[in-house]
Amino acid sequence: MVRYILKRLIIMIPIIVGITLIVFAILNYTPGDAATLILGFDATEASLDALRAKLKLDDPFMVRYVRYLVGLLKGDLGISWRHNTPVAAELMNRIPNTLGLAAYAVTVMLILGIPMGIISAVRQYSLLDHTTLFIALLMTSIPTFWLALMMMLKFSLELGILPATMPTSAAITWKHWVLPTFMCSANLTASTVRTTRSNMLEVIRSDYIRTAKSKGAGQFRVIMYHALRNALMPVVTIVGINFNVLMGGAVITEQVFNISGVGNLLISSVRTKDAPMAMGCIIFIATVIGIVNLLVDLLYVFINPRLKSMYVRNNAAKEES
């Protein structure tokens, strides 16, 4: 298993390098001059030329990319062109807010999504089942940014019980996280409910579930000890996918609620063509997604130990051959 983890981590390296090449090319070939966007349109030509020379923007594309890649392999994310501060330091200030938002949203998704999906499957065609499916379909269909604006209008402007935006100071309370967490988790919770319900229905109709019931096992024991583990495999997959979607959706959420996170920083750096900062944000997001995908694969082994034995047998067969 350790060999498998190391193999997956090594595979992540060329993937991240490929992502950096694509993003670097997009930032390089999109219209707009980085020096003009940083200094402003009122800057003199002499100051623009001086900044271009300082940032080495006149060098060929591949020369600049290889220079950045060499620094990246040394652990240097570079200096922000706009803020003139280390990219790593700026990211460290923003990462806690982004990961905190993701953790809150995933927690809500798991606490609500899986139990609601199980109950809906056990009570199929009941009023509770129809209500749950209707709410899940509604949350899946509504655009999250529109839902966020409506929530801000109702709970912040009309009722005044929740703050609309995140403060820039350290005076952040749990109330500031309610609306962003709801916005991030609403759509993802709905998809988790539907996936859990459909897989639970498939499992509880299996022969071994009927056998367990015929032996006198209670419904709670059948669901929790026999059906749930087998039904969780696809649910773990959708949770991993939802987390990846969440990392991308955090860009919109942080913009709407003015959260000082990586997504907000990414948008501002792309607007000003601050390549080192944008690259640092993309590398962070890609790394988190890669690690989450690895954790999902490890959860498969925990849920279904047969996968581990199959992996061990395959490795043994390869070594013998």
PDB file of C-alpha atoms in Angstrom, residues 79-298:
ATOM      1  CA  ILE A  79       7.345  36.937  -6.256  1.00  0.00           C
ATOM      2  CA  SER A  80       3.967  38.490  -7.016  1.00  0.00           C
ATOM      3  CA  TRP A  81       4.276  41.065  -9.784  1.00  0.00           C
ATOM      4  CA  ARG A  82       1.476  43.192  -8.408  1.00  0.00           C
ATOM      5  CA  HIS A  83       2.012  42.968  -4.638  1.00  0.00           C
ATOM      6  CA  ASN A  84       5.811  42.475  -4.737  1.00  0.00           C
ATOM      7  CA  THR A  85       5.517  39.861  -1.981  1.00  0.00           C
ATOM      8  CA  PRO A  86       6.395  36.137  -1.971  1.00  0.00           C
ATOM      9  CA  VAL A  87       3.614  34.063  -3.504  1.00  0.00           C
ATOM     10  CA  ALA A  88       4.018  31.369  -0.839  1.00  0.00           C
ATOM     11  CA  ALA A  89       3.495  33.878   1.981  1.00  0.00           C
ATOM     12  CA  GLU A  90       0.376  35.300   0.352  1.00  0.00           C
ATOM     13  CA  LEU A  91      -1.026  31.812  -0.207  1.00  0.00           C
ATOM     14  CA  MET A  92      -0.418  30.841   3.413  1.00  0.00           C
ATOM     15  CA  ASN A  93      -2.569  33.784   4.475  1.00  0.00           C
ATOM     16  CA  ARG A  94      -5.398  32.736   2.151  1.00  0.00           C
ATOM     17  CA  ILE A  95      -5.346  28.935   2.365  1.00  0.00           C
ATOM     18  CA  PRO A  96      -6.984  28.648   5.838  1.00  0.00           C
ATOM     19  CA  ASN A  97     -10.117  30.471   4.647  1.00  0.00           C
ATOM     20  CA  THR A  98     -10.428  28.341   1.502  1.00  0.00           C
ATOM     21  CA  LEU A  99      -9.831  25.042   3.290  1.00  0.00           C
ATOM     22  CA  GLY A 100     -12.111  26.136   6.131  1.00  0.00           C
ATOM     23  CA  LEU A 101     -14.936  26.850   3.705  1.00  0.00           C
ATOM     24  CA  ALA A 102     -14.363  23.502   1.981  1.00  0.00           C
ATOM     25  CA  ALA A 103     -14.300  21.642   5.313  1.00  0.00           C
ATOM     26  CA  TYR A 104     -17.550  23.239   6.488  1.00  0.00           C
ATOM     27  CA  ALA A 105     -19.283  22.510   3.181  1.00  0.00           C
ATOM     28  CA  VAL A 106     -18.118  18.881   3.074  1.00  0.00           C
ATOM     29  CA  THR A 107     -19.177  18.374   6.698  1.00  0.00           C
ATOM     30  CA  VAL A 108     -22.678  19.642   5.941  1.00  0.00           C
ATOM     31  CA  MET A 109     -22.770  17.525   2.790  1.00  0.00           C
ATOM     32  CA  LEU A 110     -21.892  14.345   4.701  1.00  0.00           C
ATOM     33  CA  ILE A 111     -24.054  15.007   7.771  1.00  0.00           C
ATOM     34  CA  LEU A 112     -27.158  15.787   5.706  1.00  0.00           C
ATOM     35  CA  GLY A 113     -26.609  14.046   2.378  1.00  0.00           C
ATOM     36  CA  ILE A 114     -25.889  10.454   3.410  1.00  0.00           C
ATOM     37  CA  PRO A 115     -28.529  10.093   6.193  1.00  0.00           C
ATOM     38  CA  MET A 116     -31.205  11.761   4.058  1.00  0.00           C
ATOM     39  CA  GLY A 117     -30.361   9.449   1.156  1.00  0.00           C
ATOM     40  CA  ILE A 118     -30.556   6.368   3.389  1.00  0.00           C
ATOM     41  CA  ILE A 119     -33.875   7.383   4.967  1.00  0.00           C
ATOM     42  CA  SER A 120     -35.321   8.247   1.565  1.00  0.00           C
ATOM     43  CA  ALA A 121     -34.359   4.817   0.214  1.00  0.00           C
ATOM     44  CA  VAL A 122     -35.696   2.916   3.232  1.00  0.00           C
ATOM     45  CA  ARG A 123     -39.014   4.805   3.006  1.00  0.00           C
ATOM     46  CA  GLN A 124     -39.311   4.717  -0.758  1.00  0.00           C
ATOM     47  CA  TYR A 125     -42.444   6.345  -2.261  1.00  0.00           C
ATOM     48  CA  SER A 126     -43.400   7.867   1.088  1.00  0.00           C
ATOM     49  CA  LEU A 127     -44.153  11.552   1.584  1.00  0.00           C
ATOM     50  CA  LEU A 128     -40.705  11.969   3.116  1.00  0.00           C
ATOM     51  CA  ASP A 129     -39.101  10.363   0.059  1.00  0.00           C
ATOM     52  CA  HIS A 130     -40.987  12.593  -2.388  1.00  0.00           C
ATOM     53  CA  THR A 131     -40.208  15.701  -0.336  1.00  0.00           C
ATOM     54  CA  THR A 132     -36.520  14.829  -0.127  1.00  0.00           C
ATOM     55  CA  LEU A 133     -36.268  14.197  -3.866  1.00  0.00           C
ATOM     56  CA  PHE A 134     -38.114  17.430  -4.651  1.00  0.00           C
ATOM     57  CA  ILE A 135     -35.770  19.488  -2.462  1.00  0.00           C
ATOM     58  CA  ALA A 136     -32.729  17.707  -3.910  1.00  0.00           C
ATOM     59  CA  LEU A 137     -33.892  18.366  -7.472  1.00  0.00           C
ATOM     60  CA  LEU A 138     -34.615  21.986  -6.597  1.00  0.00           C
ATOM     61  CA  MET A 139     -31.166  22.510  -5.067  1.00  0.00           C
ATOM     62  CA  THR A 140     -29.534  20.868  -8.083  1.00  0.00           C
ATOM     63  CA  SER A 141     -31.417  23.060 -10.552  1.00  0.00           C
ATOM     64  CA  ILE A 142     -31.003  26.471  -8.892  1.00  0.00           C
ATOM     65  CA  PRO A 143     -27.809  28.362  -9.845  1.00  0.00           C
ATOM     66  CA  THR A 144     -25.712  28.682  -6.717  1.00  0.00           C
ATOM     67  CA  PHE A 145     -24.748  32.317  -7.272  1.00  0.00           C
ATOM     68  CA  TRP A 146     -28.431  33.303  -7.619  1.00  0.00           C
ATOM     69  CA  LEU A 147     -29.290  31.331  -4.489  1.00  0.00           C
ATOM     70  CA  ALA A 148     -26.491  33.105  -2.617  1.00  0.00           C
ATOM     71  CA  LEU A 149     -27.763  36.529  -3.648  1.00  0.00           C
ATOM     72  CA  MET A 150     -31.313  35.644  -2.585  1.00  0.00           C
ATOM     73  CA  MET A 151     -30.049  34.361   0.777  1.00  0.00           C
ATOM     74  CA  MET A 152     -28.078  37.563   1.291  1.00  0.00           C
ATOM     75  CA  LEU A 153     -31.153  39.628   0.407  1.00  0.00           C
ATOM     76  CA  LYS A 154     -33.382  37.734   2.843  1.00  0.00           C
ATOM     77  CA  PHE A 155     -31.183  36.986   5.849  1.00  0.00           C
ATOM     78  CA  SER A 156     -28.799  39.944   5.682  1.00  0.00           C
ATOM     79  CA  LEU A 157     -30.706  42.905   4.272  1.00  0.00           C
ATOM     80  CA  GLU A 158     -34.301  42.112   5.318  1.00  0.00           C
ATOM     81  CA  LEU A 159     -33.903  40.126   8.545  1.00  0.00           C
ATOM     82  CA  GLY A 160     -30.426  41.298   9.493  1.00  0.00           C
ATOM     83  CA  ILE A 161     -29.577  38.084  11.335  1.00  0.00           C
ATOM     84  CA  LEU A 162     -26.580  37.020   9.232  1.00  0.00           C
ATOM     85  CA  PRO A 163     -23.716  39.118   7.821  1.00  0.00           C
ATOM     86  CA  ALA A 164     -23.606  39.439   4.043  1.00  0.00           C
ATOM     87  CA  THR A 165     -19.843  39.496   3.562  1.00  0.00           C
ATOM     88  CA  MET A 166     -16.715  38.313   5.322  1.00  0.00           C
ATOM     89  CA  PRO A 167     -14.772  40.986   7.237  1.00  0.00           C
ATOM     90  CA  THR A 168     -11.156  41.580   6.305  1.00  0.00           C
ATOM     91  CA  SER A 169     -10.111  41.744   9.955  1.00  0.00           C
ATOM     92  CA  ALA A 170      -9.691  38.856  12.355  1.00  0.00           C
ATOM     93  CA  ALA A 171     -13.159  39.425  13.861  1.00  0.00           C
ATOM     94  CA  ILE A 172     -14.718  36.466  12.039  1.00  0.00           C
ATOM     95  CA  THR A 173     -17.463  34.530  13.842  1.00  0.00           C
ATOM     96  CA  TRP A 174     -19.453  31.443  12.947  1.00  0.00           C
ATOM     97  CA  LYS A 175     -22.221  33.638  11.558  1.00  0.00           C
ATOM     98  CA  HIS A 176     -19.951  34.784   8.741  1.00  0.00           C
ATOM     99  CA  TRP A 177     -19.601  31.179   7.548  1.00  0.00           C
ATOM    100  CA  VAL A 178     -23.310  30.272   7.466  1.00  0.00           C
ATOM    101  CA  LEU A 179     -24.272  31.722   4.073  1.00  0.00           C
ATOM    102  CA  PRO A 180     -21.042  30.746   2.245  1.00  0.00           C
ATOM    103  CA  THR A 181     -21.282  27.212   3.623  1.00  0.00           C
ATOM    104  CA  PHE A 182     -24.922  26.915   2.580  1.00  0.00           C
ATOM    105  CA  MET A 183     -24.111  28.172  -0.909  1.00  0.00           C
ATOM    106  CA  CYS A 184     -21.262  25.687  -1.355  1.00  0.00           C
ATOM    107  CA  SER A 185     -23.035  22.695   0.172  1.00  0.00           C
ATOM    108  CA  ALA A 186     -26.584  23.059  -1.214  1.00  0.00           C
ATOM    109  CA  ASN A 187     -25.951  21.629  -4.672  1.00  0.00           C
ATOM    110  CA  LEU A 188     -23.407  19.073  -3.457  1.00  0.00           C
ATOM    111  CA  THR A 189     -25.677  17.820  -0.669  1.00  0.00           C
ATOM    112  CA  ALA A 190     -28.482  17.341  -3.180  1.00  0.00           C
ATOM    113  CA  SER A 191     -26.303  15.209  -5.460  1.00  0.00           C
ATOM    114  CA  THR A 192     -25.090  13.181  -2.464  1.00  0.00           C
ATOM    115  CA  VAL A 193     -28.691  12.525  -1.390  1.00  0.00           C
ATOM    116  CA  ARG A 194     -29.672  11.284  -4.838  1.00  0.00           C
ATOM    117  CA  THR A 195     -26.578   9.105  -5.224  1.00  0.00           C
ATOM    118  CA  THR A 196     -26.940   7.575  -1.752  1.00  0.00           C
ATOM    119  CA  ARG A 197     -30.632   6.876  -2.314  1.00  0.00           C
ATOM    120  CA  SER A 198     -30.181   5.186  -5.696  1.00  0.00           C
ATOM    121  CA  ASN A 199     -27.309   2.987  -4.510  1.00  0.00           C
ATOM    122  CA  MET A 200     -29.043   2.086  -1.258  1.00  0.00           C
ATOM    123  CA  LEU A 201     -32.152   1.037  -3.189  1.00  0.00           C
ATOM    124  CA  GLU A 202     -30.030  -1.194  -5.395  1.00  0.00           C
ATOM    125  CA  VAL A 203     -28.285  -2.799  -2.429  1.00  0.00           C
ATOM    126  CA  ILE A 204     -31.358  -3.429  -0.249  1.00  0.00           C
ATOM    127  CA  ARG A 205     -32.945  -5.347  -3.142  1.00  0.00           C
ATOM    128  CA  SER A 206     -29.996  -7.766  -3.253  1.00  0.00           C
ATOM    129  CA  ASP A 207     -30.321 -11.421  -2.329  1.00  0.00           C
ATOM    130  CA  TYR A 208     -27.961 -11.260   0.655  1.00  0.00           C
ATOM    131  CA  ILE A 209     -30.057  -8.476   2.199  1.00  0.00           C
ATOM    132  CA  ARG A 210     -33.180 -10.607   1.875  1.00  0.00           C
ATOM    133  CA  THR A 211     -31.239 -13.502   3.414  1.00  0.00           C
ATOM    134  CA  ALA A 212     -30.208 -11.346   6.375  1.00  0.00           C
ATOM    135  CA  LYS A 213     -33.821 -10.280   6.894  1.00  0.00           C
ATOM    136  CA  SER A 214     -35.031 -13.879   6.712  1.00  0.00           C
ATOM    137  CA  LYS A 215     -32.599 -14.817   9.476  1.00  0.00           C
ATOM    138  CA  GLY A 216     -34.333 -12.354  11.790  1.00  0.00           C
ATOM    139  CA  ALA A 217     -31.959  -9.394  11.595  1.00  0.00           C
ATOM    140  CA  GLY A 218     -33.628  -6.085  12.399  1.00  0.00           C
ATOM    141  CA  GLN A 219     -33.947  -3.317   9.845  1.00  0.00           C
ATOM    142  CA  PHE A 220     -31.401  -1.085  11.574  1.00  0.00           C
ATOM    143  CA  ARG A 221     -28.804  -3.861  11.673  1.00  0.00           C
ATOM    144  CA  VAL A 222     -29.463  -4.816   8.056  1.00  0.00           C
ATOM    145  CA  ILE A 223     -29.067  -1.229   6.877  1.00  0.00           C
ATOM    146  CA  MET A 224     -26.049  -0.269   8.998  1.00  0.00           C
ATOM    147  CA  TYR A 225     -24.059  -3.530   8.968  1.00  0.00           C
ATOM    148  CA  HIS A 226     -24.972  -5.120   5.641  1.00  0.00           C
ATOM    149  CA  ALA A 227     -26.277  -2.582   3.140  1.00  0.00           C
ATOM    150  CA  LEU A 228     -24.469   0.649   4.004  1.00  0.00           C
ATOM    151  CA  ARG A 229     -20.903  -0.500   3.386  1.00  0.00           C
ATOM    152  CA  ASN A 230     -21.684  -1.767  -0.114  1.00  0.00           C
ATOM    153  CA  ALA A 231     -23.772   1.294  -0.921  1.00  0.00           C
ATOM    154  CA  LEU A 232     -21.002   3.676   0.171  1.00  0.00           C
ATOM    155  CA  MET A 233     -18.588   2.850  -2.658  1.00  0.00           C
ATOM    156  CA  PRO A 234     -20.288   5.041  -5.296  1.00  0.00           C
ATOM    157  CA  VAL A 235     -21.090   7.619  -2.601  1.00  0.00           C
ATOM    158  CA  VAL A 236     -17.389   7.996  -1.786  1.00  0.00           C
ATOM    159  CA  THR A 237     -16.773   8.582  -5.489  1.00  0.00           C
ATOM    160  CA  ILE A 238     -19.395  11.319  -5.704  1.00  0.00           C
ATOM    161  CA  VAL A 239     -18.091  12.919  -2.502  1.00  0.00           C
ATOM    162  CA  GLY A 240     -14.608  13.076  -4.014  1.00  0.00           C
ATOM    163  CA  ILE A 241     -15.986  14.564  -7.223  1.00  0.00           C
ATOM    164  CA  ASN A 242     -18.055  17.049  -5.230  1.00  0.00           C
ATOM    165  CA  PHE A 243     -14.975  18.169  -3.322  1.00  0.00           C
ATOM    166  CA  ASN A 244     -13.188  18.825  -6.606  1.00  0.00           C
ATOM    167  CA  VAL A 245     -16.207  20.797  -7.802  1.00  0.00           C
ATOM    168  CA  LEU A 246     -16.170  22.628  -4.491  1.00  0.00           C
ATOM    169  CA  MET A 247     -12.583  23.786  -5.004  1.00  0.00           C
ATOM    170  CA  GLY A 248     -13.619  25.317  -8.324  1.00  0.00           C
ATOM    171  CA  GLY A 249     -16.865  26.693  -6.935  1.00  0.00           C
ATOM    172  CA  ALA A 250     -14.963  28.368  -4.113  1.00  0.00           C
ATOM    173  CA  VAL A 251     -13.850  30.965  -6.664  1.00  0.00           C
ATOM    174  CA  ILE A 252     -17.454  32.137  -7.107  1.00  0.00           C
ATOM    175  CA  THR A 253     -18.317  31.845  -3.413  1.00  0.00           C
ATOM    176  CA  GLU A 254     -15.318  33.866  -2.301  1.00  0.00           C
ATOM    177  CA  GLN A 255     -16.153  36.549  -4.846  1.00  0.00           C
ATOM    178  CA  VAL A 256     -19.800  36.796  -3.769  1.00  0.00           C
ATOM    179  CA  PHE A 257     -19.092  36.904  -0.025  1.00  0.00           C
ATOM    180  CA  ASN A 258     -15.771  38.776  -0.249  1.00  0.00           C
ATOM    181  CA  ILE A 259     -13.842  35.951   1.403  1.00  0.00           C
ATOM    182  CA  SER A 260     -10.089  36.451   1.470  1.00  0.00           C
ATOM    183  CA  GLY A 261      -9.289  33.034   0.041  1.00  0.00           C
ATOM    184  CA  VAL A 262      -7.306  31.414  -2.745  1.00  0.00           C
ATOM    185  CA  GLY A 263     -10.201  31.651  -5.212  1.00  0.00           C
ATOM    186  CA  ASN A 264     -10.553  35.390  -4.713  1.00  0.00           C
ATOM    187  CA  LEU A 265      -6.801  35.779  -5.045  1.00  0.00           C
ATOM    188  CA  LEU A 266      -6.840  33.747  -8.274  1.00  0.00           C
ATOM    189  CA  ILE A 267      -9.461  35.991  -9.872  1.00  0.00           C
ATOM    190  CA  SER A 268      -7.612  39.192  -8.983  1.00  0.00           C
ATOM    191  CA  SER A 269      -4.281  37.809 -10.204  1.00  0.00           C
ATOM    192  CA  VAL A 270      -5.757  36.688 -13.533  1.00  0.00           C
ATOM    193  CA  ARG A 271      -7.328  40.111 -14.057  1.00  0.00           C
ATOM    194  CA  THR A 272      -3.940  41.787 -13.614  1.00  0.00           C
ATOM    195  CA  LYS A 273      -2.017  38.968 -15.378  1.00  0.00           C
ATOM    196  CA  ASP A 274       0.025  38.429 -12.222  1.00  0.00           C
ATOM    197  CA  ALA A 275       1.432  35.149 -13.528  1.00  0.00           C
ATOM    198  CA  PRO A 276       3.392  33.980 -10.436  1.00  0.00           C
ATOM    199  CA  MET A 277       0.399  34.521  -8.146  1.00  0.00           C
ATOM    200  CA  ALA A 278      -2.058  32.885 -10.554  1.00  0.00           C
ATOM    201  CA  MET A 279       0.286  29.934 -11.025  1.00  0.00           C
ATOM    202  CA  GLY A 280       0.646  29.520  -7.265  1.00  0.00           C
ATOM    203  CA  CYS A 281      -3.141  29.452  -6.817  1.00  0.00           C
ATOM    204  CA  ILE A 282      -3.576  26.897  -9.608  1.00  0.00           C
ATOM    205  CA  ILE A 283      -0.814  24.677  -8.225  1.00  0.00           C
ATOM    206  CA  PHE A 284      -2.427  24.733  -4.780  1.00  0.00           C
ATOM    207  CA  ILE A 285      -5.865  23.814  -6.156  1.00  0.00           C
ATOM    208  CA  ALA A 286      -4.425  21.058  -8.382  1.00  0.00           C
ATOM    209  CA  THR A 287      -2.433  19.610  -5.471  1.00  0.00           C
ATOM    210  CA  VAL A 288      -5.467  19.554  -3.174  1.00  0.00           C
ATOM    211  CA  ILE A 289      -7.563  17.841  -5.846  1.00  0.00           C
ATOM    212  CA  GLY A 290      -4.838  15.237  -6.426  1.00  0.00           C
ATOM    213  CA  ILE A 291      -4.538  14.501  -2.698  1.00  0.00           C
ATOM    214  CA  VAL A 292      -8.326  14.218  -2.325  1.00  0.00           C
ATOM    215  CA  ASN A 293      -8.471  11.748  -5.228  1.00  0.00           C
ATOM    216  CA  LEU A 294      -5.759   9.695  -3.524  1.00  0.00           C
ATOM    217  CA  LEU A 295      -7.685   9.714  -0.233  1.00  0.00           C
ATOM    218  CA  VAL A 296     -10.813   8.565  -2.073  1.00  0.00           C
ATOM    219  CA  ASP A 297      -8.909   5.578  -3.492  1.00  0.00           C
ATOM    220  CA  LEU A 298      -7.623   4.728  -0.013  1.00  0.00           C
TER     221      LEU A 298
END
